[in-house]
XYZ file of C-alpha atoms in Angstrom:
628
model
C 58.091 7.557 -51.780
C 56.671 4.125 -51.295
C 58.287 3.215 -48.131
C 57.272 7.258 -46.809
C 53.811 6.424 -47.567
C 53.546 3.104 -45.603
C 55.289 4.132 -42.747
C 52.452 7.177 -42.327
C 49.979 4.362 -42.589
C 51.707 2.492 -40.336
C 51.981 5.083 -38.057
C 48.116 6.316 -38.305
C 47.712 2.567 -37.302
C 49.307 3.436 -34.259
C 47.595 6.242 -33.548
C 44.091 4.910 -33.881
C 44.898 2.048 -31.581
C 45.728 4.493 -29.193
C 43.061 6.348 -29.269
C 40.301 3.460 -29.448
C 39.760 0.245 -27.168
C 37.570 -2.226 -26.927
C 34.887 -2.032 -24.720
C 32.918 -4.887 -22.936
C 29.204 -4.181 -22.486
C 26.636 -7.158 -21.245
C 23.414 -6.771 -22.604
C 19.933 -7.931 -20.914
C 17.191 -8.240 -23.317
C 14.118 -10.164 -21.088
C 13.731 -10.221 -17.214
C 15.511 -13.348 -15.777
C 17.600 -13.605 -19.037
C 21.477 -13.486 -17.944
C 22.177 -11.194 -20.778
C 25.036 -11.440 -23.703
C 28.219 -9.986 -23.970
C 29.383 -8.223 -27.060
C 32.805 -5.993 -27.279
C 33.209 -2.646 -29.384
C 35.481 -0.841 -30.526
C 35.185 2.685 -29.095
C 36.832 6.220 -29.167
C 36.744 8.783 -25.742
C 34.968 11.313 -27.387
C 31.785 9.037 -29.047
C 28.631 9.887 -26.998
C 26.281 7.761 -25.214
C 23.765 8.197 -27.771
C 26.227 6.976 -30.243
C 27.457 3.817 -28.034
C 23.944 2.341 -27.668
C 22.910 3.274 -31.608
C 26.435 0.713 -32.318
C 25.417 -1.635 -29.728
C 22.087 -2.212 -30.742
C 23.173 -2.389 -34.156
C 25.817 -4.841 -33.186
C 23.222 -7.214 -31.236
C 20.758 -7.498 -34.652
C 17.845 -8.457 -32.651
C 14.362 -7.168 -33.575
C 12.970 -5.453 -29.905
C 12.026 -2.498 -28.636
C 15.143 -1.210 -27.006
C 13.566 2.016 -25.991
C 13.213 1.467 -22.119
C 17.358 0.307 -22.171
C 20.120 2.529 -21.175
C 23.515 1.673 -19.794
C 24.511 0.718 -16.237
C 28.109 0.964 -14.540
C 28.208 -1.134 -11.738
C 31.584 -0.698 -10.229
C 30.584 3.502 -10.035
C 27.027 2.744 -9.387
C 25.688 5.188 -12.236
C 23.683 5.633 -14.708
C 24.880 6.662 -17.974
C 21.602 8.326 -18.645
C 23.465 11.799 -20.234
C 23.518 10.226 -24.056
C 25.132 13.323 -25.456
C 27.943 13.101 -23.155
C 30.694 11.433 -24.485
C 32.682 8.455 -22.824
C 35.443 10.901 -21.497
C 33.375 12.930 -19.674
C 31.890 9.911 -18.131
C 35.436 8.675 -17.452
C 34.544 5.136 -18.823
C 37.868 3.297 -20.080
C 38.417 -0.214 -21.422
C 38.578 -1.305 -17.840
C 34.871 -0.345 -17.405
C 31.886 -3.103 -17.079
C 29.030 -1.922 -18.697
C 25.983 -3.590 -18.450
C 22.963 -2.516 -20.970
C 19.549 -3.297 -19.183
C 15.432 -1.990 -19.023
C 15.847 0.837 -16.913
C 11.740 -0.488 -15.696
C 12.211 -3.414 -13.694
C 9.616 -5.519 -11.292
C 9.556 -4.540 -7.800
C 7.547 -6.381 -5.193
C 5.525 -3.884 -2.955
C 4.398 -4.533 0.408
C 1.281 -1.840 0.540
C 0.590 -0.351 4.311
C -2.405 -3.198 4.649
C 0.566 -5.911 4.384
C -0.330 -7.375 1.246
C 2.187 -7.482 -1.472
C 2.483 -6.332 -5.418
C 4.674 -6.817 -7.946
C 4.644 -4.301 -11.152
C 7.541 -2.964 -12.568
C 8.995 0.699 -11.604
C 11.462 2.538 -12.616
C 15.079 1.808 -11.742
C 16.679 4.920 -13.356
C 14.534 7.738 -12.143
C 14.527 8.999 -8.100
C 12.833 7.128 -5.800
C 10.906 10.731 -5.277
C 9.397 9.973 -8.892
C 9.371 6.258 -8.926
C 6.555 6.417 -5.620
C 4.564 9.052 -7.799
C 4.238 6.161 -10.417
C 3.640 3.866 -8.367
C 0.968 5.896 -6.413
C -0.526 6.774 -10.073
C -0.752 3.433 -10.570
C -2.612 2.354 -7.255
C -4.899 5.906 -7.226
C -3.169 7.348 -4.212
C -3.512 11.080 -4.501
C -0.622 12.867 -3.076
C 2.481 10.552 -3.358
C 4.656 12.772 -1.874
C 3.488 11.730 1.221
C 4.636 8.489 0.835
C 8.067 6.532 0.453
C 9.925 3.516 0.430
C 11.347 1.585 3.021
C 13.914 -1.307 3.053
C 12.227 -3.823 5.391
C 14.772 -4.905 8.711
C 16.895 -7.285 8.215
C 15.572 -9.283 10.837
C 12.246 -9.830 9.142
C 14.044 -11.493 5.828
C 16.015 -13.650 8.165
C 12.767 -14.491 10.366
C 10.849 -15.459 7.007
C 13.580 -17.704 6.169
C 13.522 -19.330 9.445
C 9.557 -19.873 10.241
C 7.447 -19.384 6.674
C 4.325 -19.752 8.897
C 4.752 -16.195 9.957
C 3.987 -14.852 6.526
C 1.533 -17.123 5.387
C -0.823 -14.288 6.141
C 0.572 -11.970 3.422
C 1.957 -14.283 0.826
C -0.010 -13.783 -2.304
C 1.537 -11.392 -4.884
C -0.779 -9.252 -6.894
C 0.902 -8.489 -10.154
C 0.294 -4.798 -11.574
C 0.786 -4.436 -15.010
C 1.475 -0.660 -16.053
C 0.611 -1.213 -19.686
C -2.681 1.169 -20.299
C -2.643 3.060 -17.112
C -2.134 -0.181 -14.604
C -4.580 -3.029 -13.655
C -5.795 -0.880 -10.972
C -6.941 2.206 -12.671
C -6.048 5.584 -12.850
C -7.793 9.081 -10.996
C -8.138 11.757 -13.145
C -8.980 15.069 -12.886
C -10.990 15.726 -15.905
C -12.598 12.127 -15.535
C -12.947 11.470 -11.647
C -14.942 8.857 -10.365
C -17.494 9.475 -7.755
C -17.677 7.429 -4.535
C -20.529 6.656 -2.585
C -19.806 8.167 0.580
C -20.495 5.253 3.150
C -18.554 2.428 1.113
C -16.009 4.378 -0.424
C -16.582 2.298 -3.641
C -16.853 4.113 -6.970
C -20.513 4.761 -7.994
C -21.929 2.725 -10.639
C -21.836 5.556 -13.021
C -17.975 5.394 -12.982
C -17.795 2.133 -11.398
C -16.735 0.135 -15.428
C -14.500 2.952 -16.437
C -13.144 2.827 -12.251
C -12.901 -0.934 -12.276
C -13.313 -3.061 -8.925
C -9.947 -2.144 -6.838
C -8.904 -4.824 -4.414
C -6.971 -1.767 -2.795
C -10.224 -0.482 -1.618
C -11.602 -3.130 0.378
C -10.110 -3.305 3.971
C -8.215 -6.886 4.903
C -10.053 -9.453 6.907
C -8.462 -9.294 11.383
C -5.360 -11.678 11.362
C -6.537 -15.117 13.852
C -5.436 -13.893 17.368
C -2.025 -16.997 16.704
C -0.751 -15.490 13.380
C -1.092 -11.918 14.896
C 1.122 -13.023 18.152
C 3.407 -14.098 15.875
C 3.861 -10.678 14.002
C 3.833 -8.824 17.655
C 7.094 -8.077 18.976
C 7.465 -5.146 21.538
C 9.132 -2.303 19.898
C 11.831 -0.266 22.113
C 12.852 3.514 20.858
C 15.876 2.656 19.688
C 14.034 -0.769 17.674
C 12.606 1.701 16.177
C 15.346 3.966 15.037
C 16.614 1.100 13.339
C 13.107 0.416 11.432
C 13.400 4.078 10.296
C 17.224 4.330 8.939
C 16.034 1.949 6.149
C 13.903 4.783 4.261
C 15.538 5.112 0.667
C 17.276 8.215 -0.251
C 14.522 10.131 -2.613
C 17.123 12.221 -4.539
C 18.750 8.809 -5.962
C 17.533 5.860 -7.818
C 16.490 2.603 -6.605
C 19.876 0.938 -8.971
C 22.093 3.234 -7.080
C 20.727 2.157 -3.826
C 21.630 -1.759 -4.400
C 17.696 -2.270 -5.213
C 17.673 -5.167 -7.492
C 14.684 -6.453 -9.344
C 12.006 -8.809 -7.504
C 13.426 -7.030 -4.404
C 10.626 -6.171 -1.547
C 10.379 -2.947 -0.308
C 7.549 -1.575 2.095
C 5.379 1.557 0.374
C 4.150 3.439 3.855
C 2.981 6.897 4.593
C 6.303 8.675 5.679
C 5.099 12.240 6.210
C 2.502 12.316 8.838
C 0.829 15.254 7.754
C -2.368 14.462 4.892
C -3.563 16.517 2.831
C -6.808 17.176 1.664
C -8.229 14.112 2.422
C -10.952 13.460 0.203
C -13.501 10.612 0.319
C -14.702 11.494 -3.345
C -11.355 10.888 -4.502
C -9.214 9.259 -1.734
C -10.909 5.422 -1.513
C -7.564 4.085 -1.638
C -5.237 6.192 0.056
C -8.158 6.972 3.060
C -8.401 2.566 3.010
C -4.472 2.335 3.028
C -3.591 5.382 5.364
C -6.187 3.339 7.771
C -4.640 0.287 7.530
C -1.199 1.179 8.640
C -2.515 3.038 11.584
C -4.209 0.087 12.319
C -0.989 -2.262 12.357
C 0.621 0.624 14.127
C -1.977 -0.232 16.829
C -2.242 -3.896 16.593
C 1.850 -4.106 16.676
C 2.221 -1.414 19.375
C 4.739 0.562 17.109
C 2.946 3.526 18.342
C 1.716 3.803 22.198
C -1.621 3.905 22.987
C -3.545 3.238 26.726
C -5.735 0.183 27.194
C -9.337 2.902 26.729
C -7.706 3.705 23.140
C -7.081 0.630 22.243
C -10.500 -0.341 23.177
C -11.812 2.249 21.035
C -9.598 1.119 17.887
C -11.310 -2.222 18.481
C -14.648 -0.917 18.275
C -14.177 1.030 15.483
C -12.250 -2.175 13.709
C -15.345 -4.328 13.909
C -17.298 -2.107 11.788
C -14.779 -1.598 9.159
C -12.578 -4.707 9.444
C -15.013 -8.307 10.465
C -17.409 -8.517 7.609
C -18.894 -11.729 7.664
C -19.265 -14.010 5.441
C -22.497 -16.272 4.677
C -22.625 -19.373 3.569
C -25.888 -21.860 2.899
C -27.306 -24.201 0.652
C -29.965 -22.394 -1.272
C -32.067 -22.500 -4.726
C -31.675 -21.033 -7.785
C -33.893 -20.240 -10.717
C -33.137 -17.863 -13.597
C -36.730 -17.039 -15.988
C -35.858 -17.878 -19.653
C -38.647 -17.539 -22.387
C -39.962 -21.323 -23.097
C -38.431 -22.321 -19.826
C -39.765 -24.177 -17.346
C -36.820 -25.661 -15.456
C -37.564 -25.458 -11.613
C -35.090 -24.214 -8.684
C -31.906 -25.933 -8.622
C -29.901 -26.065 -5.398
C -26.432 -24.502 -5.202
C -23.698 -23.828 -2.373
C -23.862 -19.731 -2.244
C -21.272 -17.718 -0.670
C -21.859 -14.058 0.399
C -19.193 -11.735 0.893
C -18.641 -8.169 0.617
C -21.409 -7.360 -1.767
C -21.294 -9.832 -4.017
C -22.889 -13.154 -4.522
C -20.743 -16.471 -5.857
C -22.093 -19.559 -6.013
C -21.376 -23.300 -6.501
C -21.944 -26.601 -8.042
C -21.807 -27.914 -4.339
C -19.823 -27.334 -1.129
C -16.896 -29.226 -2.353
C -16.251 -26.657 -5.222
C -16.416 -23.413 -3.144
C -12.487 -23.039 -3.262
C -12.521 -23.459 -7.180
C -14.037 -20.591 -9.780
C -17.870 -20.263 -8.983
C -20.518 -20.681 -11.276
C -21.383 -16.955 -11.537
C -21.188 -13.960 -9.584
C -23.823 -11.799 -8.722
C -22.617 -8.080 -8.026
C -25.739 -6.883 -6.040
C -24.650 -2.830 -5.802
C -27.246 -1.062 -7.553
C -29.630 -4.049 -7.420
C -33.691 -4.131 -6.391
C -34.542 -6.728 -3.636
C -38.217 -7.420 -4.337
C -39.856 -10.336 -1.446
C -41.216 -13.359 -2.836
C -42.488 -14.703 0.550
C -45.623 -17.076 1.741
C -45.387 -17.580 5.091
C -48.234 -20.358 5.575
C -46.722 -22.395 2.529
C -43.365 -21.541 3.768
C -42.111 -19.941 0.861
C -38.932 -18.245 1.387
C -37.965 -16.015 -1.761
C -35.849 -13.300 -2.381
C -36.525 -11.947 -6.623
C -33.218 -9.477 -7.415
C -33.447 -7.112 -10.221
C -29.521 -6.508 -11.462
C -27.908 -3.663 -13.469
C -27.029 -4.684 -16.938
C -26.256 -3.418 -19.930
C -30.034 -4.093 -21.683
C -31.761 -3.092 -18.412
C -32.262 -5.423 -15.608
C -31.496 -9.560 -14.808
C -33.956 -11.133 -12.969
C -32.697 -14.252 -10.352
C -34.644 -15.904 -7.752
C -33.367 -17.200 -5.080
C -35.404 -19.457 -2.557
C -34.006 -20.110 1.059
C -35.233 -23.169 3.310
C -36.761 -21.343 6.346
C -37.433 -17.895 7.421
C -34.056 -17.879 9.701
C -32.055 -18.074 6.641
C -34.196 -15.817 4.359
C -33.920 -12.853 7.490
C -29.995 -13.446 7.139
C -29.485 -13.486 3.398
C -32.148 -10.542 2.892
C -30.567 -7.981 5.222
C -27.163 -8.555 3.618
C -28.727 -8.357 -0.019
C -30.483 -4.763 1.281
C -27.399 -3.480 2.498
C -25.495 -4.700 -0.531
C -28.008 -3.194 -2.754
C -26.532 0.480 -1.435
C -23.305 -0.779 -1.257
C -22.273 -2.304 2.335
C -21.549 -4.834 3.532
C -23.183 -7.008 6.459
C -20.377 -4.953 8.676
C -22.123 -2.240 8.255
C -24.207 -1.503 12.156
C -27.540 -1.739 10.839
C -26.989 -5.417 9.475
C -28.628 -7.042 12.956
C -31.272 -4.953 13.236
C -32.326 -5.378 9.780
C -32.152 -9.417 10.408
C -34.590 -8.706 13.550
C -36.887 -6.327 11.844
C -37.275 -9.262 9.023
C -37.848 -11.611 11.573
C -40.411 -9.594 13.257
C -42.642 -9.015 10.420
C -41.965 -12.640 9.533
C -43.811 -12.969 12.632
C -46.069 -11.192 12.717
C -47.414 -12.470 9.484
C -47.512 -16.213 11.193
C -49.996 -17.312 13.691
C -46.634 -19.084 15.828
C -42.977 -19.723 15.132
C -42.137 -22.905 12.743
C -41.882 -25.699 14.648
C -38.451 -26.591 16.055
C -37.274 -23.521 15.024
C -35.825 -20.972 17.743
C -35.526 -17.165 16.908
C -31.579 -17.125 16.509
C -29.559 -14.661 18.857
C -28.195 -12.375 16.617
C -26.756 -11.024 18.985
C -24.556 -13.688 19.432
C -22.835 -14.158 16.324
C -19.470 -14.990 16.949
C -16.912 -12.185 17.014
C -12.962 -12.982 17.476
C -12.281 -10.063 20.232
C -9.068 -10.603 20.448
C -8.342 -10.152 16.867
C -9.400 -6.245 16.994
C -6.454 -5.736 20.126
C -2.527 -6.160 20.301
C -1.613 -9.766 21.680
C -0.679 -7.972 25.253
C -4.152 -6.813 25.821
C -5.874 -10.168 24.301
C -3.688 -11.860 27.091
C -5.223 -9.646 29.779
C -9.285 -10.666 29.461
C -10.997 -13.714 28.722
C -12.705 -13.360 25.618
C -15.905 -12.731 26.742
C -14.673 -9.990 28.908
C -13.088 -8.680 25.845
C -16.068 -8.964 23.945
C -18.041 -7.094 26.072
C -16.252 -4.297 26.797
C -15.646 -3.951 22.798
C -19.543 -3.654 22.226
C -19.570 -1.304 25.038
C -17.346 1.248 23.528
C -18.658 0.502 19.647
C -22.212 1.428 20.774
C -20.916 5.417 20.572
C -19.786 4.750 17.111
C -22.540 2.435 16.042
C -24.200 4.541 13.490
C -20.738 5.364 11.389
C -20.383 4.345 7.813
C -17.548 2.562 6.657
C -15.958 5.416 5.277
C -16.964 7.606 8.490
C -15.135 5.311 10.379
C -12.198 4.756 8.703
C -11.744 8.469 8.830
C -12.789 8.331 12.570
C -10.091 5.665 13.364
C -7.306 8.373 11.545
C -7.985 11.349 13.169
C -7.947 8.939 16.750
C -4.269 8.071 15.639
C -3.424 11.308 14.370
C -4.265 12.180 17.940
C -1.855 10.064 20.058
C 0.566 11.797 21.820
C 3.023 9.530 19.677
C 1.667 10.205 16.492
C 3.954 10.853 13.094
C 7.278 10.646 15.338
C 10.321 9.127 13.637
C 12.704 8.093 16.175
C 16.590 8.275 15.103
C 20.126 7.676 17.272
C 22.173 10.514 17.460
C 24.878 12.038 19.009
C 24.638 15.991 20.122
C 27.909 17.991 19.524
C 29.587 18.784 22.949
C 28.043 15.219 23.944
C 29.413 12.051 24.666
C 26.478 9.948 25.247
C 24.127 8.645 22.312
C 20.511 10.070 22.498
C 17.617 10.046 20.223
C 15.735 12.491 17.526
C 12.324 12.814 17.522
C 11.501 14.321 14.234
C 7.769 14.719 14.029
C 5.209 17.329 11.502
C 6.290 20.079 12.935
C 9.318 19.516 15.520
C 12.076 18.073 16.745
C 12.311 16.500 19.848
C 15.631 15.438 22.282
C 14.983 12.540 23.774
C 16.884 10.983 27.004
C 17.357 7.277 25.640
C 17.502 5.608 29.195
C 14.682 6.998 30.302
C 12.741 7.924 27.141
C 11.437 11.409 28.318
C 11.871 14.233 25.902
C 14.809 17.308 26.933
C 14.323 20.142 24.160
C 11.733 20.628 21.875
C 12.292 22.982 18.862
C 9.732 23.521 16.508
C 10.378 24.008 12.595
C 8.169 27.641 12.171
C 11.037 28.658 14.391
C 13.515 27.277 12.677
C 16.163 29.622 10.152
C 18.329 27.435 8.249
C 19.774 23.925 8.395
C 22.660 22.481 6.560
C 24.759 19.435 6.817
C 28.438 19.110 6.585
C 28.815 16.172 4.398
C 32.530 15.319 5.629
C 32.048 14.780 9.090
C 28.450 13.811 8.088
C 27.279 16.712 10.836
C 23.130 18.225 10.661
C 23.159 22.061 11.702
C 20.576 24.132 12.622
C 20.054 27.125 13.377
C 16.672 28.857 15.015
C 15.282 31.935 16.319
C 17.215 34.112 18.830
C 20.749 32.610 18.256
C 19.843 29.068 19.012
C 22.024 26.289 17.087
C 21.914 22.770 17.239
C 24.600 19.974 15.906
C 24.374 16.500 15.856
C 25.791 13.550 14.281
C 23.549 10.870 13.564
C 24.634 7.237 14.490
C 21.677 4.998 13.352
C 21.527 5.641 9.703
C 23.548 8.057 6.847
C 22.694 11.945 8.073
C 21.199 12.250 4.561
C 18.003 10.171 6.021
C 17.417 12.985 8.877
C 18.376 15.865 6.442
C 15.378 14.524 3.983
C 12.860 14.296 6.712
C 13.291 17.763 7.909
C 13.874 19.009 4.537
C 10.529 16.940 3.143
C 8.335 18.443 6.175
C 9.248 21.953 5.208
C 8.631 21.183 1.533
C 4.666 19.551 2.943
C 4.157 22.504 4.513
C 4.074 24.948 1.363
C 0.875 23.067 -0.364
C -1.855 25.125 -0.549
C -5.728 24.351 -1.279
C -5.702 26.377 -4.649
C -2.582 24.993 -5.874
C -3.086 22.097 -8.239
C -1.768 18.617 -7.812
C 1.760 19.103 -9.761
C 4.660 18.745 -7.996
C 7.188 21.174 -7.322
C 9.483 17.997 -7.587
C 12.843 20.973 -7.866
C 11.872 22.835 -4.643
C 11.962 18.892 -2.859
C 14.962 18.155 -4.064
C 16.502 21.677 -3.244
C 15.234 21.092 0.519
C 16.273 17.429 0.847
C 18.798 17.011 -1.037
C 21.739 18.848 0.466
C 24.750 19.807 -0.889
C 25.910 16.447 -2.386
């Protein structure tokens, strides 16, 4: 009976050691922490669920392993399904798991070039990973943006000259905690913008927050732009646009690792409801990749239109900057300390100054933020007083600062750009020299003659880098007066255009390019044995003969009746009106790249005004995703 009994325990023994193995999961508990690994002792049929309730258990570390889930490399896949069990999964004792935060940093080039870093999702689509990070940044309408790997090219160039980047290397880190650094839109508590800055009124402007995503980024130095030029063929540019990332998978199962760089650009050329009370952001970043569209020639444009980009730059783009040695004098009850002279820096709106010259690159004294301000003159010409007495916004009512400049040249200068700022612009803005002029007229007119040695300054001549506002070719085809001149010729239409109005203007003038929104791919036509390219723009396709670059067939999507792909032979059919069917294979990037773009256009096209802003994210998927 003995002997009976141990050989069923024996032979249970057996049994469970069949069944069960041990499995080898590493775990990563902080970012740039190499992780542990720990070994279990699992069944086939425990669940996911069950698996990471041992593991943590197992690890006996106090953390908040809520953002984990489990990662299997060698089949690139989330195991994101906790209540399916390891069976179903088909994970065996050969499998390396790896048990990681499924949010991750990512660093973000933005469409104005500069670069964030905040962490994103890893596990979720790259369709709902750009809606968080959109949320984040308060871009409306994320669907009209993606990501896109940058060419390889570019890392290897980076490697090779650093100078070339210099321009964009500062990382601004986004933390996602409470909403993101940089504020969230909301419906039910939107801020209001004033509609020439396109900065959040002062009502909203402390629950808004100061977004550096708003403000435009300062012309690149004519050098550091030629280095970033590099004429761009058709089929250059196919290759730029096979690098988009698949939206129906996750950034993991794309090979996306964290503290990689990815670009965040407008991929759908077609913008909805653009909306200056809401859109600050997205109208400031939709402008500033049409701008390096134009500046980099990715998109054509004739030597009158890129005139007319430059005109409509120097309002938005060349605010300048003043800088002066001036007085200072704050009333205190039982005060009576005199001015004291500072180094004062103006830009944007906003007033910094200095312990001296010397100091300007370190944190500045204070900062006074002069929207919603009163600029009250404290002026004597015949005792050459020079004042300017600014009333500004606080929480108890209003500051008072003085401010005392050393001549009425300076006082014009510095009182036109506090006016302006006052409302909100900047000296940019095209009323900023004639407001200097009108000061110095009434200056005038209140003195007898002029202060001796002192000319009237030409305002008229203060300096302007022309050949920052135009691609390197055309810089290298005037002299920079030339330039100059014929830039001022063509901004005189536009003169009168707030910033806002013009960043708008400068859209709708690239939307209108016969080269606007087209994504250029290398394909081969069935029946064919030449490679040509796709054209896929808003609302057609386009074959394109790629020796001579003129466009074949054009077929447009409203006539368009079904498309489909044939994942085997990795084939894109389509089918239009009156028995018309296309086939082509696409050469310059995975078919599932083209297939997404058509599909994604058709899925822009069914927003409507009344609808509100949540996503049908199931009817995208269903029209980009294929059959896979």
């Amino acid at each position: 009976m003995c002997m009976l009994l141990q050989g069923r325990i024996m032979a249970t023994a057996t049994e469970l050691a069949h069944n069960s193995w041990e499995l080898s999961i590493q775990v990563d508990q902080r970012e740039g922490d190499e992780g542990m690994k720990f070994k279990l002792r699992v069944k086939g049929d425990l669940h996911v669920g069950g698996l990471m309730l041992k593991l943590v258990e197992k690890i006996k570390a106090p953390q908040d392993w809520s953002d984990h889930a489990i990662w299997w490399e060698k089949k690139s896949c989330w195991l994101l399904k906790t209540h399916w069990t390891l069976d179903k999964y088909g994970v065996q004792a050969d499998a390396d798991l790896r048990y990681t935060p499924q949010h991750k940093p990512l660093c973000i080039q933005l469409p104005n070039m500069k670069t964030i870093r905040l962490p994103v999702s890893f596990s979720g689509v790259v369709f709902r990973a750009v809606a968080e990070i959109c949320k984040a940044l308060n871009i409306r309408r994320s669907e009209e943006l993606s990501l896109l790997k940058p060419p390889d090219d570019q890392k290897k160039k980076k490697k090779k000259d650093k100078g070339t980047e210099s321009a964009f290397d500062e990382i601004l880190n986004v933390d996602m905690a409470g909403g993101g650094a940089l504020g969230l839109y909301s419906k039910t508590m939107t801020p209001t913008y004033d509609p020439d800055s396109g900065s959040p009124a002062s009502s909203t402007s402390l629950w808004f927050g100061e977004n550096p995503l708003m403000a435009c980024q300062p012309n690149l130095p004519p050098e550091e732009l030629a280095k970033l030029f590099k004429p761009l063929t058709m089929e250059d540019k196919a290759v730029i646009n096979a690098g988009w990332l698949d939206s129906s998978r996750s950034l993991m199962e794309q090979g996306i690792q964290e503290n990689d760089r990815l670009l965040l650009r407008f991929k759908y050329h077609c913008f909805f409801d653009l909306n200056p009370k809401y859109d600050a952001v997205r109208i400031t970043q939709l402008y500033e990749q049409a701008r390096w569209a134009i500046l980099l020639e990715e998109i054509d444009c004739t030597e009158e239109e890129m005139l007319m980009f430059a005109s409509l730059q120097e309002d938005i783009t060349d605010i300048p900057k003043l800088e002066d040695t001036l007085k200072l004098f704050r009333p205190k009850r039982l005060t009576l300390k005199p001015y004291k002279e500072y180094w004062f820096v103006f830009r944007d709106t906003t007033i910094s100054y200095y312990k001296n010259k010397e100091s300007a690159n370190k944190e500045p004294i204070e900062q006074l933020h002069l929207r919603g301000c009163e600029v009250i003159p404290d002026v004597n010409v015949t005792e050459k007083k020079f004042g300017l007495k600014l009333l500004l916004p606080a929480a108890d009512g209003m500051n008072e600062v003085y401010i005392r400049c050393e001549n009425e040249t300076q006082y014009a200068k510095w009182k036109a750009a506090c006016l302006l700022a006052s409302k909100g612009k900047t000296m940019a803005y095209s009323s900023y020299r004639t407001e200097v002029k009108n000061i110095q007229s009434f200056l005038q007119m209140k003195s007898l003659a002029p202060p001796p040695g002192q000319a009237t300054p030409d305002v008229e001549s203060m300096e302007m880098n022309a050949e920052c506002f135009v691609s390197p070719r055309y810089a290298k085809k005037y002299k920079t007066k030339q330039l100059t001149t014929r830039i001022l010729e063509a901004h005189h239409n536009i003169s009168q255009l707030s910033l806002m109005e013009a960043k708008m203007r400068f859209i709708q003038a690239w939307q209108s390019l016969p080269e606007f929104g087209i994504k250029y791919y290398i394909v081969r036509f069935r029946g064919s044995k030449k490679d040509e390219l796709l054209g896929i723009s808003y609302n057609k396709l386009i074959r394109i003969d790629m020796s001579t670059g003129l466009p074949v067939t054009t077929w447009r999507f409203s006539n368009m009746k079904q498309w489909n792909v044939n994942w085997e032979i990795k084939q894109v059919a389509i089918e239009f009106d009156q028995s018309v069917s296309i086939a082509f294979s696409c050469q310059s990037c995975d078919c599932k790249v083209v297939h997404e773009y058509i599909g994604g256009y058709i899925f822009l096209s069914t927003r409507s005004k009344d609808q509100n802003e949540t996503l049908d994210e199931e009817l995208f998927h269903k029209l980009t995703g294929g059959q896979d």
